mmCIF file with all atom_site columns, C-alpha atoms in Angstrom:
data_model
loop_
_atom_site.group_PDB
_atom_site.id
_atom_site.type_symbol
_atom_site.label_atom_id
_atom_site.label_alt_id
_atom_site.label_comp_id
_atom_site.label_asym_id
_atom_site.label_entity_id
_atom_site.label_seq_id
_atom_site.pdbx_PDB_ins_code
_atom_site.Cartn_x
_atom_site.Cartn_y
_atom_site.Cartn_z
_atom_site.occupancy
_atom_site.B_iso_or_equiv
_atom_site.pdbx_formal_charge
_atom_site.auth_seq_id
_atom_site.auth_comp_id
_atom_site.auth_asym_id
_atom_site.auth_atom_id
_atom_site.pdbx_PDB_model_num
ATOM 1   C CA . MET A 1 1   ? -0.369  -20.739 -17.152 1.00 80.00 ? 208 MET A CA 1
ATOM 2   C CA . LYS A 1 2   ? 1.039   -17.587 -15.531 1.00 87.00 ? 209 LYS A CA 1
ATOM 3   C CA . THR A 1 3   ? 4.398   -16.116 -16.476 1.00 91.00 ? 210 THR A CA 1
ATOM 4   C CA . SER A 1 4   ? 6.999   -15.509 -13.769 1.00 93.00 ? 211 SER A CA 1
ATOM 5   C CA . ILE A 1 5   ? 6.104   -11.798 -13.674 1.00 95.00 ? 212 ILE A CA 1
ATOM 6   C CA . GLU A 1 6   ? 2.391   -12.591 -13.402 1.00 96.00 ? 213 GLU A CA 1
ATOM 7   C CA . GLU A 1 7   ? 3.082   -14.997 -10.545 1.00 97.00 ? 214 GLU A CA 1
ATOM 8   C CA . LYS A 1 8   ? 5.324   -12.486 -8.801  1.00 97.00 ? 215 LYS A CA 1
ATOM 9   C CA . PHE A 1 9   ? 2.924   -9.564  -9.132  1.00 97.00 ? 216 PHE A CA 1
ATOM 10  C CA . SER A 1 10  ? -0.144  -11.654 -8.264  1.00 97.00 ? 217 SER A CA 1
ATOM 11  C CA . GLU A 1 11  ? 1.472   -12.548 -4.956  1.00 97.00 ? 218 GLU A CA 1
ATOM 12  C CA . PHE A 1 12  ? 2.507   -8.955  -4.316  1.00 98.00 ? 219 PHE A CA 1
ATOM 13  C CA . TYR A 1 13  ? -0.931  -7.582  -5.210  1.00 97.00 ? 220 TYR A CA 1
ATOM 14  C CA . GLU A 1 14  ? -2.810  -9.964  -2.932  1.00 96.00 ? 221 GLU A CA 1
ATOM 15  C CA . LYS A 1 15  ? -0.616  -8.931  -0.007  1.00 97.00 ? 222 LYS A CA 1
ATOM 16  C CA . TRP A 1 16  ? -0.939  -5.258  -0.958  1.00 98.00 ? 223 TRP A CA 1
ATOM 17  C CA . VAL A 1 17  ? -4.749  -5.393  -0.934  1.00 97.00 ? 224 VAL A CA 1
ATOM 18  C CA . CYS A 1 18  ? -4.754  -7.295  2.370   1.00 97.00 ? 225 CYS A CA 1
ATOM 19  C CA . GLN A 1 19  ? -2.599  -4.560  3.882   1.00 97.00 ? 226 GLN A CA 1
ATOM 20  C CA . LEU A 1 20  ? -4.946  -1.950  2.422   1.00 97.00 ? 227 LEU A CA 1
ATOM 21  C CA . GLU A 1 21  ? -7.860  -3.651  4.173   1.00 97.00 ? 228 GLU A CA 1
ATOM 22  C CA . GLU A 1 22  ? -5.902  -3.589  7.435   1.00 97.00 ? 229 GLU A CA 1
ATOM 23  C CA . TYR A 1 23  ? -5.316  0.150   7.051   1.00 97.00 ? 230 TYR A CA 1
ATOM 24  C CA . LEU A 1 24  ? -9.017  0.638   6.283   1.00 96.00 ? 231 LEU A CA 1
ATOM 25  C CA . ARG A 1 25  ? -9.894  -0.500  9.808   1.00 95.00 ? 232 ARG A CA 1
ATOM 26  C CA . PHE A 1 26  ? -7.931  2.457   11.157  1.00 96.00 ? 233 PHE A CA 1
ATOM 27  C CA . LEU A 1 27  ? -9.089  4.919   8.495   1.00 96.00 ? 234 LEU A CA 1
ATOM 28  C CA . VAL A 1 28  ? -12.747 4.631   9.522   1.00 94.00 ? 235 VAL A CA 1
ATOM 29  C CA . GLN A 1 29  ? -12.082 5.378   13.196  1.00 95.00 ? 236 GLN A CA 1
ATOM 30  C CA . ASP A 1 30  ? -12.314 8.771   14.900  1.00 93.00 ? 237 ASP A CA 1
ATOM 31  C CA . TYR A 1 31  ? -9.249  10.290  16.517  1.00 95.00 ? 238 TYR A CA 1
ATOM 32  C CA . THR A 1 32  ? -8.706  13.114  18.974  1.00 92.00 ? 239 THR A CA 1
ATOM 33  C CA . HIS A 1 33  ? -5.292  14.318  17.848  1.00 95.00 ? 240 HIS A CA 1
ATOM 34  C CA . GLU A 1 34  ? -4.488  15.661  14.388  1.00 95.00 ? 241 GLU A CA 1
ATOM 35  C CA . SER A 1 35  ? -1.154  13.845  14.495  1.00 96.00 ? 242 SER A CA 1
ATOM 36  C CA . ASP A 1 36  ? -3.042  10.516  14.385  1.00 97.00 ? 243 ASP A CA 1
ATOM 37  C CA . TYR A 1 37  ? -4.623  11.527  11.080  1.00 97.00 ? 244 TYR A CA 1
ATOM 38  C CA . GLU A 1 38  ? -1.276  12.753  9.772   1.00 97.00 ? 245 GLU A CA 1
ATOM 39  C CA . ASN A 1 39  ? 0.362   9.409   10.588  1.00 97.00 ? 246 ASN A CA 1
ATOM 40  C CA . LEU A 1 40  ? -2.387  7.527   8.755   1.00 97.00 ? 247 LEU A CA 1
ATOM 41  C CA . VAL A 1 41  ? -2.019  9.729   5.677   1.00 97.00 ? 248 VAL A CA 1
ATOM 42  C CA . ALA A 1 42  ? 1.738   9.138   5.702   1.00 97.00 ? 249 ALA A CA 1
ATOM 43  C CA . LYS A 1 43  ? 1.252   5.356   5.917   1.00 97.00 ? 250 LYS A CA 1
ATOM 44  C CA . MET A 1 44  ? -1.277  5.346   3.100   1.00 97.00 ? 251 MET A CA 1
ATOM 45  C CA . THR A 1 45  ? 0.930   7.527   0.903   1.00 96.00 ? 252 THR A CA 1
ATOM 46  C CA . THR A 1 46  ? 3.842   5.145   1.411   1.00 97.00 ? 253 THR A CA 1
ATOM 47  C CA . HIS A 1 47  ? 1.573   2.172   0.715   1.00 97.00 ? 254 HIS A CA 1
ATOM 48  C CA . HIS A 1 48  ? 0.535   3.618   -2.653  1.00 97.00 ? 255 HIS A CA 1
ATOM 49  C CA . LYS A 1 49  ? 4.090   4.609   -3.569  1.00 95.00 ? 256 LYS A CA 1
ATOM 50  C CA . ASN A 1 50  ? 5.284   1.065   -2.850  1.00 97.00 ? 257 ASN A CA 1
ATOM 51  C CA . TYR A 1 51  ? 2.631   -0.255  -5.222  1.00 98.00 ? 258 TYR A CA 1
ATOM 52  C CA . TYR A 1 52  ? 3.824   1.878   -8.121  1.00 98.00 ? 259 TYR A CA 1
ATOM 53  C CA . LYS A 1 53  ? 7.476   1.226   -7.385  1.00 97.00 ? 260 LYS A CA 1
ATOM 54  C CA . PHE A 1 54  ? 6.890   -2.533  -7.570  1.00 98.00 ? 261 PHE A CA 1
ATOM 55  C CA . LYS A 1 55  ? 4.565   -2.190  -10.566 1.00 98.00 ? 262 LYS A CA 1
ATOM 56  C CA . TRP A 1 56  ? 7.029   -0.177  -12.633 1.00 97.00 ? 263 TRP A CA 1
ATOM 57  C CA . ALA A 1 57  ? 9.858   -2.593  -11.911 1.00 97.00 ? 264 ALA A CA 1
ATOM 58  C CA . ALA A 1 58  ? 7.712   -5.567  -12.967 1.00 97.00 ? 265 ALA A CA 1
ATOM 59  C CA . ALA A 1 59  ? 6.298   -3.791  -16.020 1.00 96.00 ? 266 ALA A CA 1
ATOM 60  C CA . HIS A 1 60  ? 9.793   -3.065  -17.268 1.00 94.00 ? 267 HIS A CA 1
ATOM 61  C CA . GLU A 1 61  ? 10.203  -6.836  -17.623 1.00 94.00 ? 268 GLU A CA 1
ATOM 62  C CA . ASP A 1 62  ? 6.712   -7.567  -18.985 1.00 93.00 ? 269 ASP A CA 1
ATOM 63  C CA . VAL A 1 63  ? 4.506   -4.545  -19.615 1.00 94.00 ? 270 VAL A CA 1
ATOM 64  C CA . CYS A 1 64  ? 1.848   -6.583  -21.493 1.00 90.00 ? 271 CYS A CA 1
ATOM 65  C CA . ALA A 1 65  ? 0.962   -8.348  -18.238 1.00 94.00 ? 272 ALA A CA 1
ATOM 66  C CA . PHE A 1 66  ? -0.414  -5.049  -16.915 1.00 96.00 ? 273 PHE A CA 1
ATOM 67  C CA . PHE A 1 67  ? -2.747  -4.521  -19.852 1.00 93.00 ? 274 PHE A CA 1
ATOM 68  C CA . THR A 1 68  ? -4.279  -7.981  -19.279 1.00 92.00 ? 275 THR A CA 1
ATOM 69  C CA . PRO A 1 69  ? -3.797  -8.414  -15.483 1.00 96.00 ? 276 PRO A CA 1
ATOM 70  C CA . VAL A 1 70  ? -4.491  -11.985 -14.393 1.00 96.00 ? 277 VAL A CA 1
ATOM 71  C CA . TRP A 1 71  ? -4.363  -10.954 -10.708 1.00 96.00 ? 278 TRP A CA 1
ATOM 72  C CA . LEU A 1 72  ? -7.616  -8.995  -11.092 1.00 97.00 ? 279 LEU A CA 1
ATOM 73  C CA . THR A 1 73  ? -11.116 -10.412 -11.315 1.00 95.00 ? 280 THR A CA 1
ATOM 74  C CA . PRO A 1 74  ? -13.141 -9.740  -14.507 1.00 94.00 ? 281 PRO A CA 1
ATOM 75  C CA . PHE A 1 75  ? -15.252 -7.314  -12.451 1.00 93.00 ? 282 PHE A CA 1
ATOM 76  C CA . GLU A 1 76  ? -12.150 -5.337  -11.448 1.00 95.00 ? 283 GLU A CA 1
ATOM 77  C CA . ASN A 1 77  ? -10.872 -5.403  -15.014 1.00 94.00 ? 284 ASN A CA 1
ATOM 78  C CA . ALA A 1 78  ? -14.095 -3.767  -16.167 1.00 93.00 ? 285 ALA A CA 1
ATOM 79  C CA . TYR A 1 79  ? -13.131 -0.642  -14.193 1.00 93.00 ? 286 TYR A CA 1
ATOM 80  C CA . LEU A 1 80  ? -9.589  -0.370  -15.545 1.00 95.00 ? 287 LEU A CA 1
ATOM 81  C CA . TRP A 1 81  ? -8.298  2.718   -17.311 1.00 97.00 ? 288 TRP A CA 1
ATOM 82  C CA . VAL A 1 82  ? -4.794  2.326   -18.775 1.00 97.00 ? 289 VAL A CA 1
ATOM 83  C CA . THR A 1 83  ? -3.775  -0.386  -16.240 1.00 97.00 ? 290 THR A CA 1
ATOM 84  C CA . GLY A 1 84  ? -5.360  1.248   -13.192 1.00 97.00 ? 291 GLY A CA 1
ATOM 85  C CA . TRP A 1 85  ? -8.168  3.357   -11.727 1.00 96.00 ? 292 TRP A CA 1
ATOM 86  C CA . LYS A 1 86  ? -9.348  6.390   -13.641 1.00 96.00 ? 293 LYS A CA 1
ATOM 87  C CA . PRO A 1 87  ? -8.073  9.556   -11.912 1.00 97.00 ? 294 PRO A CA 1
ATOM 88  C CA . SER A 1 88  ? -11.231 11.598  -12.442 1.00 96.00 ? 295 SER A CA 1
ATOM 89  C CA . ALA A 1 89  ? -13.223 8.920   -10.596 1.00 94.00 ? 296 ALA A CA 1
ATOM 90  C CA . VAL A 1 90  ? -11.741 10.140  -7.304  1.00 96.00 ? 297 VAL A CA 1
ATOM 91  C CA . PHE A 1 91  ? -13.580 13.437  -7.663  1.00 96.00 ? 298 PHE A CA 1
ATOM 92  C CA . ARG A 1 92  ? -16.818 11.456  -7.641  1.00 93.00 ? 299 ARG A CA 1
ATOM 93  C CA . PHE A 1 93  ? -15.836 10.138  -4.217  1.00 91.00 ? 300 PHE A CA 1
ATOM 94  C CA . VAL A 1 94  ? -15.445 13.738  -3.065  1.00 95.00 ? 301 VAL A CA 1
ATOM 95  C CA . ASP A 1 95  ? -18.888 14.698  -4.402  1.00 94.00 ? 302 ASP A CA 1
ATOM 96  C CA . SER A 1 96  ? -20.530 11.544  -3.044  1.00 93.00 ? 303 SER A CA 1
ATOM 97  C CA . LEU A 1 97  ? -19.092 12.005  0.439   1.00 94.00 ? 304 LEU A CA 1
ATOM 98  C CA . ARG A 1 98  ? -20.314 15.594  0.583   1.00 94.00 ? 305 ARG A CA 1
ATOM 99  C CA . LEU A 1 99  ? -23.782 14.886  -0.836  1.00 92.00 ? 306 LEU A CA 1
ATOM 100 C CA . THR A 1 100 ? -24.458 11.957  1.500   1.00 92.00 ? 307 THR A CA 1
ATOM 101 C CA . GLY A 1 101 ? -22.939 13.653  4.528   1.00 92.00 ? 308 GLY A CA 1
ATOM 102 C CA . ALA A 1 102 ? -20.569 10.709  4.975   1.00 87.00 ? 309 ALA A CA 1
ATOM 103 C CA . GLY A 1 103 ? -17.520 12.967  4.988   1.00 89.00 ? 310 GLY A CA 1
ATOM 104 C CA . LEU A 1 104 ? -15.832 16.133  3.737   1.00 95.00 ? 311 LEU A CA 1
ATOM 105 C CA . VAL A 1 105 ? -18.806 18.177  4.921   1.00 93.00 ? 312 VAL A CA 1
ATOM 106 C CA . ASP A 1 106 ? -16.450 20.813  6.331   1.00 94.00 ? 313 ASP A CA 1
ATOM 107 C CA . LEU A 1 107 ? -14.722 21.671  3.055   1.00 96.00 ? 314 LEU A CA 1
ATOM 108 C CA . THR A 1 108 ? -14.442 25.434  2.703   1.00 96.00 ? 315 THR A CA 1
ATOM 109 C CA . GLU A 1 109 ? -15.427 27.372  -0.415  1.00 96.00 ? 316 GLU A CA 1
ATOM 110 C CA . GLU A 1 110 ? -11.753 27.939  -1.138  1.00 97.00 ? 317 GLU A CA 1
ATOM 111 C CA . GLN A 1 111 ? -11.042 24.205  -0.926  1.00 97.00 ? 318 GLN A CA 1
ATOM 112 C CA . VAL A 1 112 ? -13.961 23.399  -3.229  1.00 97.00 ? 319 VAL A CA 1
ATOM 113 C CA . LYS A 1 113 ? -12.694 25.968  -5.716  1.00 97.00 ? 320 LYS A CA 1
ATOM 114 C CA . ARG A 1 114 ? -9.190  24.472  -5.684  1.00 98.00 ? 321 ARG A CA 1
ATOM 115 C CA . ILE A 1 115 ? -10.588 20.955  -6.089  1.00 98.00 ? 322 ILE A CA 1
ATOM 116 C CA . GLU A 1 116 ? -12.615 22.069  -9.122  1.00 97.00 ? 323 GLU A CA 1
ATOM 117 C CA . GLY A 1 117 ? -9.486  23.596  -10.620 1.00 98.00 ? 324 GLY A CA 1
ATOM 118 C CA . LEU A 1 118 ? -7.565  20.380  -10.050 1.00 98.00 ? 325 LEU A CA 1
ATOM 119 C CA . LYS A 1 119 ? -10.424 18.387  -11.588 1.00 98.00 ? 326 LYS A CA 1
ATOM 120 C CA . MET A 1 120 ? -10.163 20.374  -14.828 1.00 98.00 ? 327 MET A CA 1
ATOM 121 C CA . LYS A 1 121 ? -6.391  19.907  -14.981 1.00 98.00 ? 328 LYS A CA 1
ATOM 122 C CA . ILE A 1 122 ? -6.664  16.158  -14.394 1.00 98.00 ? 329 ILE A CA 1
ATOM 123 C CA . LYS A 1 123 ? -9.297  15.842  -17.120 1.00 97.00 ? 330 LYS A CA 1
ATOM 124 C CA . MET A 1 124 ? -6.843  17.414  -19.560 1.00 98.00 ? 331 MET A CA 1
ATOM 125 C CA . GLU A 1 125 ? -4.092  15.063  -18.365 1.00 98.00 ? 332 GLU A CA 1
ATOM 126 C CA . GLU A 1 126 ? -6.390  12.065  -18.894 1.00 98.00 ? 333 GLU A CA 1
ATOM 127 C CA . GLU A 1 127 ? -7.135  13.167  -22.440 1.00 98.00 ? 334 GLU A CA 1
ATOM 128 C CA . LYS A 1 128 ? -3.411  13.466  -23.112 1.00 97.00 ? 335 LYS A CA 1
ATOM 129 C CA . VAL A 1 129 ? -2.856  9.884   -21.918 1.00 98.00 ? 336 VAL A CA 1
ATOM 130 C CA . GLU A 1 130 ? -5.787  8.635   -24.013 1.00 97.00 ? 337 GLU A CA 1
ATOM 131 C CA . ARG A 1 131 ? -4.392  10.318  -27.128 1.00 96.00 ? 338 ARG A CA 1
ATOM 132 C CA . GLU A 1 132 ? -1.029  8.686   -26.550 1.00 95.00 ? 339 GLU A CA 1
ATOM 133 C CA . MET A 1 133 ? -2.689  5.303   -26.004 1.00 93.00 ? 340 MET A CA 1
ATOM 134 C CA . GLU A 1 134 ? -4.584  5.742   -29.255 1.00 92.00 ? 341 GLU A CA 1
ATOM 135 C CA . ARG A 1 135 ? -1.333  6.608   -30.997 1.00 89.00 ? 342 ARG A CA 1
ATOM 136 C CA . GLN A 1 136 ? 0.224   3.384   -29.716 1.00 86.00 ? 343 GLN A CA 1
ATOM 137 C CA . GLN A 1 137 ? -2.767  1.356   -30.896 1.00 82.00 ? 344 GLN A CA 1
ATOM 138 C CA . VAL A 1 138 ? -2.574  2.900   -34.355 1.00 82.00 ? 345 VAL A CA 1
ATOM 139 C CA . GLY A 1 139 ? 1.148   2.113   -34.373 1.00 72.00 ? 346 GLY A CA 1
ATOM 140 C CA . MET A 1 140 ? 0.400   -1.569  -33.899 1.00 67.00 ? 347 MET A CA 1
ATOM 141 C CA . ALA A 1 141 ? -1.488  -1.564  -37.193 1.00 63.00 ? 348 ALA A CA 1
ATOM 142 C CA . ASP A 1 142 ? 1.113   0.556   -38.933 1.00 63.00 ? 349 ASP A CA 1
ATOM 143 C CA . ARG A 1 143 ? 2.213   -0.639  -42.375 1.00 54.00 ? 350 ARG A CA 1
ATOM 144 C CA . ARG A 1 144 ? 5.807   -1.023  -41.190 1.00 59.00 ? 351 ARG A CA 1
ATOM 145 C CA . MET A 1 145 ? 4.735   -3.391  -38.435 1.00 59.00 ? 352 MET A CA 1
ATOM 146 C CA . VAL A 1 146 ? 2.691   -5.422  -40.904 1.00 57.00 ? 353 VAL A CA 1
ATOM 147 C CA . GLU A 1 147 ? 5.731   -5.683  -43.170 1.00 60.00 ? 354 GLU A CA 1
ATOM 148 C CA . MET A 1 148 ? 7.888   -6.801  -40.242 1.00 58.00 ? 355 MET A CA 1
ATOM 149 C CA . VAL A 1 149 ? 5.406   -9.544  -39.386 1.00 53.00 ? 356 VAL A CA 1
ATOM 150 C CA . LYS A 1 150 ? 5.572   -10.711 -43.005 1.00 54.00 ? 357 LYS A CA 1
ATOM 151 C CA . LEU A 1 151 ? 9.362   -10.798 -42.866 1.00 54.00 ? 358 LEU A CA 1
ATOM 152 C CA . MET A 1 152 ? 9.253   -12.855 -39.666 1.00 51.00 ? 359 MET A CA 1
ATOM 153 C CA . ARG A 1 153 ? 6.712   -15.233 -41.149 1.00 48.00 ? 360 ARG A CA 1
ATOM 154 C CA . PHE A 1 154 ? 8.321   -15.749 -44.536 1.00 52.00 ? 361 PHE A CA 1
ATOM 155 C CA . GLY A 1 155 ? 11.986  -15.174 -43.684 1.00 54.00 ? 362 GLY A CA 1
ATOM 156 C CA . GLY A 1 156 ? 14.268  -12.823 -45.541 1.00 51.00 ? 363 GLY A CA 1
ATOM 157 C CA . GLY A 1 157 ? 16.414  -11.593 -42.715 1.00 49.00 ? 364 GLY A CA 1
ATOM 158 C CA . GLY A 1 158 ? 13.694  -9.528  -41.119 1.00 50.00 ? 365 GLY A CA 1
ATOM 159 C CA . ASP A 1 159 ? 13.854  -11.090 -37.668 1.00 56.00 ? 366 ASP A CA 1
ATOM 160 C CA . ALA A 1 160 ? 16.106  -8.385  -36.238 1.00 55.00 ? 367 ALA A CA 1
ATOM 161 C CA . MET A 1 161 ? 13.902  -5.636  -37.681 1.00 51.00 ? 368 MET A CA 1
ATOM 162 C CA . ALA A 1 162 ? 10.782  -7.246  -36.278 1.00 54.00 ? 369 ALA A CA 1
ATOM 163 C CA . VAL A 1 163 ? 12.319  -7.639  -32.829 1.00 59.00 ? 370 VAL A CA 1
ATOM 164 C CA . LEU A 1 164 ? 13.300  -3.971  -32.799 1.00 59.00 ? 371 LEU A CA 1
ATOM 165 C CA . GLY A 1 165 ? 9.808   -2.994  -33.908 1.00 62.00 ? 372 GLY A CA 1
ATOM 166 C CA . VAL A 1 166 ? 8.145   -5.033  -31.157 1.00 70.00 ? 373 VAL A CA 1
ATOM 167 C CA . LYS A 1 167 ? 10.545  -3.635  -28.562 1.00 78.00 ? 374 LYS A CA 1
ATOM 168 C CA . GLY A 1 168 ? 9.589   -0.169  -29.684 1.00 78.00 ? 375 GLY A CA 1
ATOM 169 C CA . LEU A 1 169 ? 5.899   -0.938  -29.214 1.00 81.00 ? 376 LEU A CA 1
ATOM 170 C CA . LEU A 1 170 ? 6.491   -2.425  -25.760 1.00 85.00 ? 377 LEU A CA 1
ATOM 171 C CA . SER A 1 171 ? 8.505   0.631   -24.784 1.00 89.00 ? 378 SER A CA 1
ATOM 172 C CA . GLY A 1 172 ? 5.619   2.804   -25.949 1.00 90.00 ? 379 GLY A CA 1
ATOM 173 C CA . LEU A 1 173 ? 3.128   0.828   -23.880 1.00 92.00 ? 380 LEU A CA 1
ATOM 174 C CA . GLU A 1 174 ? 5.344   1.137   -20.830 1.00 95.00 ? 381 GLU A CA 1
ATOM 175 C CA . ARG A 1 175 ? 5.509   4.897   -21.350 1.00 95.00 ? 382 ARG A CA 1
ATOM 176 C CA . VAL A 1 176 ? 1.712   5.181   -21.626 1.00 96.00 ? 383 VAL A CA 1
ATOM 177 C CA . MET A 1 177 ? 1.263   3.061   -18.498 1.00 97.00 ? 384 MET A CA 1
ATOM 178 C CA . LYS A 1 178 ? 3.587   5.335   -16.523 1.00 97.00 ? 385 LYS A CA 1
ATOM 179 C CA . MET A 1 179 ? 1.817   8.410   -17.888 1.00 97.00 ? 386 MET A CA 1
ATOM 180 C CA . GLY A 1 180 ? -1.461  7.047   -16.537 1.00 98.00 ? 387 GLY A CA 1
ATOM 181 C CA . ASP A 1 181 ? 0.101   6.175   -13.191 1.00 98.00 ? 388 ASP A CA 1
ATOM 182 C CA . CYS A 1 182 ? 1.615   9.639   -12.884 1.00 97.00 ? 389 CYS A CA 1
ATOM 183 C CA . VAL A 1 183 ? -1.811  11.220  -13.408 1.00 98.00 ? 390 VAL A CA 1
ATOM 184 C CA . ARG A 1 184 ? -3.192  8.926   -10.704 1.00 97.00 ? 391 ARG A CA 1
ATOM 185 C CA . LEU A 1 185 ? -0.460  9.980   -8.287  1.00 97.00 ? 392 LEU A CA 1
ATOM 186 C CA . LYS A 1 186 ? -0.849  13.634  -9.237  1.00 97.00 ? 393 LYS A CA 1
ATOM 187 C CA . THR A 1 187 ? -4.588  13.422  -8.563  1.00 98.00 ? 394 THR A CA 1
ATOM 188 C CA . LEU A 1 188 ? -4.129  11.856  -5.155  1.00 97.00 ? 395 LEU A CA 1
ATOM 189 C CA . LYS A 1 189 ? -1.361  14.250  -4.132  1.00 97.00 ? 396 LYS A CA 1
ATOM 190 C CA . GLY A 1 190 ? -3.302  17.249  -5.426  1.00 98.00 ? 397 GLY A CA 1
ATOM 191 C CA . LEU A 1 191 ? -6.368  16.383  -3.359  1.00 98.00 ? 398 LEU A CA 1
ATOM 192 C CA . LEU A 1 192 ? -4.380  15.579  -0.229  1.00 97.00 ? 399 LEU A CA 1
ATOM 193 C CA . ASP A 1 193 ? -2.545  18.909  -0.519  1.00 97.00 ? 400 ASP A CA 1
ATOM 194 C CA . VAL A 1 194 ? -5.871  20.761  -0.555  1.00 98.00 ? 401 VAL A CA 1
ATOM 195 C CA . MET A 1 195 ? -7.377  18.960  2.445   1.00 97.00 ? 402 MET A CA 1
ATOM 196 C CA . ASN A 1 196 ? -6.562  18.914  6.151   1.00 97.00 ? 403 ASN A CA 1
ATOM 197 C CA . PRO A 1 197 ? -5.406  15.585  7.712   1.00 97.00 ? 404 PRO A CA 1
ATOM 198 C CA . LYS A 1 198 ? -8.898  14.522  8.855   1.00 96.00 ? 405 LYS A CA 1
ATOM 199 C CA . GLN A 1 199 ? -10.394 15.246  5.437   1.00 97.00 ? 406 GLN A CA 1
ATOM 200 C CA . CYS A 1 200 ? -7.540  13.328  3.778   1.00 97.00 ? 407 CYS A CA 1
ATOM 201 C CA . VAL A 1 201 ? -8.340  10.278  5.888   1.00 97.00 ? 408 VAL A CA 1
ATOM 202 C CA . GLU A 1 202 ? -12.042 10.507  4.993   1.00 96.00 ? 409 GLU A CA 1
ATOM 203 C CA . LEU A 1 203 ? -11.181 10.532  1.285   1.00 97.00 ? 410 LEU A CA 1
ATOM 204 C CA . LEU A 1 204 ? -8.633  7.729   1.583   1.00 97.00 ? 411 LEU A CA 1
ATOM 205 C CA . ALA A 1 205 ? -11.121 5.633   3.551   1.00 96.00 ? 412 ALA A CA 1
ATOM 206 C CA . ALA A 1 206 ? -13.755 5.998   0.812   1.00 95.00 ? 413 ALA A CA 1
ATOM 207 C CA . GLN A 1 207 ? -11.314 5.165   -1.965  1.00 95.00 ? 414 GLN A CA 1
ATOM 208 C CA . SER A 1 208 ? -9.837  2.205   -0.085  1.00 96.00 ? 415 SER A CA 1
ATOM 209 C CA . MET A 1 209 ? -13.253 0.815   0.806   1.00 95.00 ? 416 MET A CA 1
ATOM 210 C CA . PHE A 1 210 ? -14.309 0.915   -2.844  1.00 94.00 ? 417 PHE A CA 1
ATOM 211 C CA . HIS A 1 211 ? -11.080 -0.816  -3.894  1.00 95.00 ? 418 HIS A CA 1
ATOM 212 C CA . VAL A 1 212 ? -11.430 -3.574  -1.299  1.00 95.00 ? 419 VAL A CA 1
ATOM 213 C CA . GLN A 1 213 ? -15.158 -4.113  -1.891  1.00 95.00 ? 420 GLN A CA 1
ATOM 214 C CA . LEU A 1 214 ? -14.722 -4.190  -5.666  1.00 95.00 ? 421 LEU A CA 1
ATOM 215 C CA . ARG A 1 215 ? -12.271 -7.031  -5.263  1.00 95.00 ? 422 ARG A CA 1
ATOM 216 C CA . LYS A 1 216 ? -14.549 -8.921  -2.875  1.00 94.00 ? 423 LYS A CA 1
ATOM 217 C CA . TRP A 1 217 ? -17.533 -8.553  -5.186  1.00 94.00 ? 424 TRP A CA 1
ATOM 218 C CA . GLY A 1 218 ? -15.421 -9.692  -8.129  1.00 93.00 ? 425 GLY A CA 1
ATOM 219 C CA . LYS A 1 219 ? -14.387 -12.861 -6.325  1.00 92.00 ? 426 LYS A CA 1
ATOM 220 C CA . LYS A 1 220 ? -18.011 -13.729 -5.552  1.00 88.00 ? 427 LYS A CA 1
ATOM 221 C CA . LEU A 1 221 ? -19.211 -13.416 -9.150  1.00 80.00 ? 428 LEU A CA 1
#
């Protein structure tokens, strides 16, 4: 049975993905004016920001729900990295589009150089998040937490201590989740800042198509 937060976010997420699929229909079209591409990028940026705004508000009430998301299929869950997509994976979209000729074929040498620089920075940011996640996991097995569980189980006035300890762990998980989300947003913004509007749309189309198709495949399995 789903919790109230799981119900609430499941409904939000389904609508969010449906809207993403609607945007995808426009992202794959060709346009004459640069302003058309700029408007699409603005809409997509707002769409992603709305997702994280809603996610952070919900996670503040129940962060554990985002580490075991019931709104995702098992197939989607297999691709999760700290409650979301792995930032460095986006650079594979860039490489794939260029190699296949499906997009981003007009990237200049300067753009490629800046993208490589961003890729290195994001890799370091990912490692920082992973170290913090590992620290939180070790904390769960910390001797103090074990003692608190004993106090809760056998009494002795340890309930308050245990509650504080659990709250501390949940706060830590929420912090790690936001760290991961911030790297995701930084990756997306960094790439969009390097590219022109048309290139931005090509990248966003590839990422959105993967997201939508992953969900469809997951529902069929």
